[in-house]
């Protein structure tokens, strides 16, 4: 077989190859960047994002990014996930906020004491397929805003306070899963799915 023929056969084999979690995350980040730049409308972004998380082959992922700037650059395929470092968000007699585009770590700890915090995951870039959040609220309040496609599992307890367990809606198969654990004492941890707004 000649070199061009070998390359063609290899390209076809690569397109049909099974995509990994890292590949889906990379395409999701490219889509988020395109939406932030106004190159994708919100509805198109959310539709492509859902399809990216459900994609099983490189060919499916390539179709989602083919018309976007920077798509000529081939992403690293089949690599291991490189999650953002573990993070602590602390509010002692004050507050914290994470909104907009930011890298969600695999492990996130949030702590409020006579303070408040907001963690908005709707526009964030997930760096792993599973995120563990440990939320502690003592005489304070925290609020987590989840995008429609993310899957969530909650194991938390409120003592003379509240810890939300009922989140309306189901996530998308293949989308990142967020595990929220922790407790609140004379405080509250609110968890809610909220639609993205056009920017």
Tab-separated table of C-alpha atoms in Angstrom:
chain	number	residue	atom	x	y	z
A	1	UNK	CA	0.000	0.000	0.000
A	2	UNK	CA	1.376	3.449	-0.918
A	3	UNK	CA	1.974	6.136	1.675
A	4	UNK	CA	-1.084	8.270	0.680
A	5	UNK	CA	-3.258	5.152	0.791
A	6	UNK	CA	-1.867	4.206	4.190
A	7	UNK	CA	-2.542	7.726	5.499
A	8	UNK	CA	-6.122	7.596	4.136
A	9	UNK	CA	-6.768	4.238	5.790
A	10	UNK	CA	-5.284	5.518	9.057
A	11	UNK	CA	-7.465	8.698	8.945
A	12	UNK	CA	-10.603	6.589	8.392
A	13	UNK	CA	-9.598	4.281	11.240
A	14	UNK	CA	-8.924	7.296	13.517
A	15	UNK	CA	-12.308	8.900	12.741
A	16	UNK	CA	-14.144	5.687	13.626
A	17	UNK	CA	-12.043	5.145	16.775
A	18	UNK	CA	-13.743	5.489	20.106
A	19	UNK	CA	-13.335	8.896	21.707
A	20	UNK	CA	-12.414	9.157	25.367
A	21	UNK	CA	-13.554	11.398	28.203
A	22	UNK	CA	-10.638	13.774	27.622
A	23	UNK	CA	-11.640	14.192	23.972
A	24	UNK	CA	-15.222	15.080	24.918
A	25	UNK	CA	-14.020	17.580	27.527
A	26	UNK	CA	-11.691	19.268	24.990
A	27	UNK	CA	-14.512	19.709	22.481
A	28	UNK	CA	-16.842	20.984	25.242
A	29	UNK	CA	-14.236	23.634	26.122
A	30	UNK	CA	-13.868	24.653	22.459
A	31	UNK	CA	-17.650	25.003	22.186
A	32	UNK	CA	-17.761	27.115	25.374
A	33	UNK	CA	-15.076	29.414	23.965
A	34	UNK	CA	-16.980	29.783	20.675
A	35	UNK	CA	-20.195	30.626	22.561
A	36	UNK	CA	-18.354	33.164	24.712
A	37	UNK	CA	-16.981	34.823	21.562
A	38	UNK	CA	-20.483	35.012	20.060
A	39	UNK	CA	-19.715	32.492	17.303
A	40	UNK	CA	-22.392	30.106	18.569
A	41	UNK	CA	-25.896	31.070	19.648
A	42	UNK	CA	-26.942	29.733	23.054
A	43	UNK	CA	-29.357	27.131	21.655
A	44	UNK	CA	-26.770	25.837	19.156
A	45	UNK	CA	-24.105	25.765	21.893
A	46	UNK	CA	-26.284	23.729	24.270
A	47	UNK	CA	-27.327	21.357	21.469
A	48	UNK	CA	-23.710	20.759	20.418
A	49	UNK	CA	-22.608	20.405	24.034
A	50	UNK	CA	-25.208	17.677	24.646
A	51	UNK	CA	-24.093	15.864	21.488
A	52	UNK	CA	-20.415	16.243	22.447
A	53	UNK	CA	-20.950	14.561	25.819
A	54	UNK	CA	-22.897	11.741	24.119
A	55	UNK	CA	-20.354	11.276	21.288
A	56	UNK	CA	-18.578	7.939	21.099
A	57	UNK	CA	-16.252	8.449	18.097
A	58	UNK	CA	-13.765	11.063	16.939
A	59	UNK	CA	-15.828	11.522	13.782
A	60	UNK	CA	-18.840	12.679	15.830
A	61	UNK	CA	-16.671	15.123	17.804
A	62	UNK	CA	-14.978	16.448	14.658
A	63	UNK	CA	-18.346	17.250	13.073
A	64	UNK	CA	-19.282	19.379	16.116
A	65	UNK	CA	-16.161	21.535	15.836
A	66	UNK	CA	-15.561	21.575	12.069
A	67	UNK	CA	-16.962	25.094	11.459
A	68	UNK	CA	-15.400	26.741	14.516
A	69	UNK	CA	-12.250	28.897	14.620
A	70	UNK	CA	-9.227	26.878	15.666
A	71	UNK	CA	-10.802	23.636	14.455
A	72	UNK	CA	-7.937	23.122	11.997
A	73	UNK	CA	-5.741	22.470	15.026
A	74	UNK	CA	-6.118	18.824	15.900
A	75	UNK	CA	-6.716	18.353	19.637
A	76	UNK	CA	-4.656	15.806	21.529
A	77	UNK	CA	-6.530	12.540	21.197
A	78	UNK	CA	-6.838	9.772	23.722
A	79	UNK	CA	-4.820	11.543	26.409
A	80	UNK	CA	-5.398	11.181	30.120
A	81	UNK	CA	-7.572	13.818	31.793
A	82	UNK	CA	-5.623	16.664	33.373
A	83	UNK	CA	-8.017	18.052	36.005
A	84	UNK	CA	-7.537	21.470	37.534
A	85	UNK	CA	-5.937	21.346	41.008
A	86	UNK	CA	-8.110	20.852	44.072
A	87	UNK	CA	-9.544	24.153	45.281
A	88	UNK	CA	-10.813	25.599	48.574
A	89	UNK	CA	-13.333	28.470	48.518
A	90	UNK	CA	-13.538	30.077	51.944
A	91	UNK	CA	-15.909	32.701	53.358
A	92	UNK	CA	-15.257	33.737	56.972
A	93	UNK	CA	-17.446	36.724	57.818
A	94	UNK	CA	-17.394	37.467	54.102
A	95	UNK	CA	-18.189	35.832	50.800
A	96	UNK	CA	-16.921	34.099	47.687
A	97	UNK	CA	-18.184	33.854	44.120
A	98	UNK	CA	-17.191	31.687	41.184
A	99	UNK	CA	-19.049	32.733	38.026
A	100	UNK	CA	-18.417	32.915	34.300
A	101	UNK	CA	-15.709	30.809	32.679
A	102	UNK	CA	-13.422	29.056	35.124
A	103	UNK	CA	-11.840	25.603	35.343
A	104	UNK	CA	-13.798	23.281	37.608
A	105	UNK	CA	-11.399	21.065	39.570
A	106	UNK	CA	-11.994	17.383	40.257
A	107	UNK	CA	-12.175	18.210	43.986
A	108	UNK	CA	-13.699	21.418	45.331
A	109	UNK	CA	-14.246	22.285	48.998
A	110	UNK	CA	-16.460	25.217	49.984
A	111	UNK	CA	-16.711	26.545	53.539
A	112	UNK	CA	-18.821	29.413	54.857
A	113	UNK	CA	-18.859	30.672	58.458
A	114	UNK	CA	-21.082	33.714	58.954
A	115	UNK	CA	-20.645	34.286	55.267
A	116	UNK	CA	-22.050	33.347	51.884
A	117	UNK	CA	-20.879	31.842	48.624
A	118	UNK	CA	-22.033	31.216	45.067
A	119	UNK	CA	-20.624	28.555	42.740
A	120	UNK	CA	-22.031	28.890	39.226
A	121	UNK	CA	-21.155	25.935	36.984
A	122	UNK	CA	-23.272	27.019	33.995
A	123	UNK	CA	-20.454	28.673	32.038
A	124	UNK	CA	-17.532	26.810	33.604
A	125	UNK	CA	-15.106	24.430	31.873
A	126	UNK	CA	-15.122	20.948	33.370
A	127	UNK	CA	-11.639	19.418	33.492
A	128	UNK	CA	-12.794	15.943	34.508
A	129	UNK	CA	-15.904	13.854	34.015
A	130	UNK	CA	-16.614	13.618	37.731
A	131	UNK	CA	-16.440	16.460	40.260
A	132	UNK	CA	-16.542	16.004	44.032
A	133	UNK	CA	-17.760	19.029	45.986
A	134	UNK	CA	-17.588	19.070	49.786
A	135	UNK	CA	-19.806	21.910	51.021
A	136	UNK	CA	-19.821	23.026	54.678
A	137	UNK	CA	-21.938	25.931	55.866
A	138	UNK	CA	-21.996	27.082	59.487
A	139	UNK	CA	-24.300	30.018	60.178
A	140	UNK	CA	-23.866	30.904	56.527
A	141	UNK	CA	-25.275	30.149	53.095
A	142	UNK	CA	-24.044	28.647	49.851
A	143	UNK	CA	-25.687	28.341	46.474
A	144	UNK	CA	-24.727	26.023	43.596
A	145	UNK	CA	-26.102	26.691	40.110
A	146	UNK	CA	-25.974	23.728	37.730
A	147	UNK	CA	-26.354	23.759	33.941
A	148	UNK	CA	-29.152	21.631	32.458
A	149	UNK	CA	-26.919	18.844	31.082
A	150	UNK	CA	-24.858	18.058	34.206
A	151	UNK	CA	-25.707	14.987	36.269
A	152	UNK	CA	-25.843	15.448	40.040
A	153	UNK	CA	-25.801	13.261	43.132
A	154	UNK	CA	-26.352	14.833	46.557
A	155	UNK	CA	-25.477	13.477	50.004
A	156	UNK	CA	-25.736	16.286	52.513
A	157	UNK	CA	-27.358	16.983	55.836
A	158	UNK	CA	-28.762	20.062	57.485
A	159	UNK	CA	-28.758	20.428	61.274
A	160	UNK	CA	-31.016	23.310	62.303
A	161	UNK	CA	-30.505	24.387	58.719
A	162	UNK	CA	-31.122	23.194	55.181
A	163	UNK	CA	-29.301	21.157	52.563
A	164	UNK	CA	-31.132	20.850	49.221
A	165	UNK	CA	-31.646	17.344	47.878
A	166	UNK	CA	-34.275	17.834	45.199
A	167	UNK	CA	-32.877	19.171	41.945
A	168	UNK	CA	-35.399	19.461	39.128
A	169	UNK	CA	-34.529	17.780	35.842
A	170	UNK	CA	-32.216	15.045	34.676
A	171	UNK	CA	-28.745	15.454	33.252
A	172	UNK	CA	-27.547	14.232	29.864
A	173	UNK	CA	-25.957	10.782	29.539
A	174	UNK	CA	-22.189	11.212	29.189
A	175	UNK	CA	-22.175	14.721	30.683
A	176	UNK	CA	-20.019	15.398	33.760
A	177	UNK	CA	-21.329	14.194	37.106
A	178	UNK	CA	-21.222	16.466	40.150
A	179	UNK	CA	-21.235	14.792	43.577
A	180	UNK	CA	-22.153	17.222	46.351
A	181	UNK	CA	-21.594	16.166	49.948
A	182	UNK	CA	-21.417	18.029	53.220
A	183	UNK	CA	-23.545	19.598	55.927
A	184	UNK	CA	-24.985	22.851	57.155
A	185	UNK	CA	-25.385	23.963	60.775
A	186	UNK	CA	-27.720	26.922	61.287
A	187	UNK	CA	-27.112	27.647	57.638
A	188	UNK	CA	-28.037	26.462	54.198
A	189	UNK	CA	-26.727	24.837	51.043
A	190	UNK	CA	-28.930	25.491	48.022
A	191	UNK	CA	-28.567	23.482	44.806
A	192	UNK	CA	-30.503	24.424	41.699
A	193	UNK	CA	-30.508	23.781	37.958
A	194	UNK	CA	-30.672	27.048	36.074
A	195	UNK	CA	-30.790	27.678	32.339
A	196	UNK	CA	-28.036	29.704	30.736
A	197	UNK	CA	-28.931	33.197	29.546
A	198	UNK	CA	-27.915	34.490	26.119
A	199	UNK	CA	-24.895	36.756	26.442
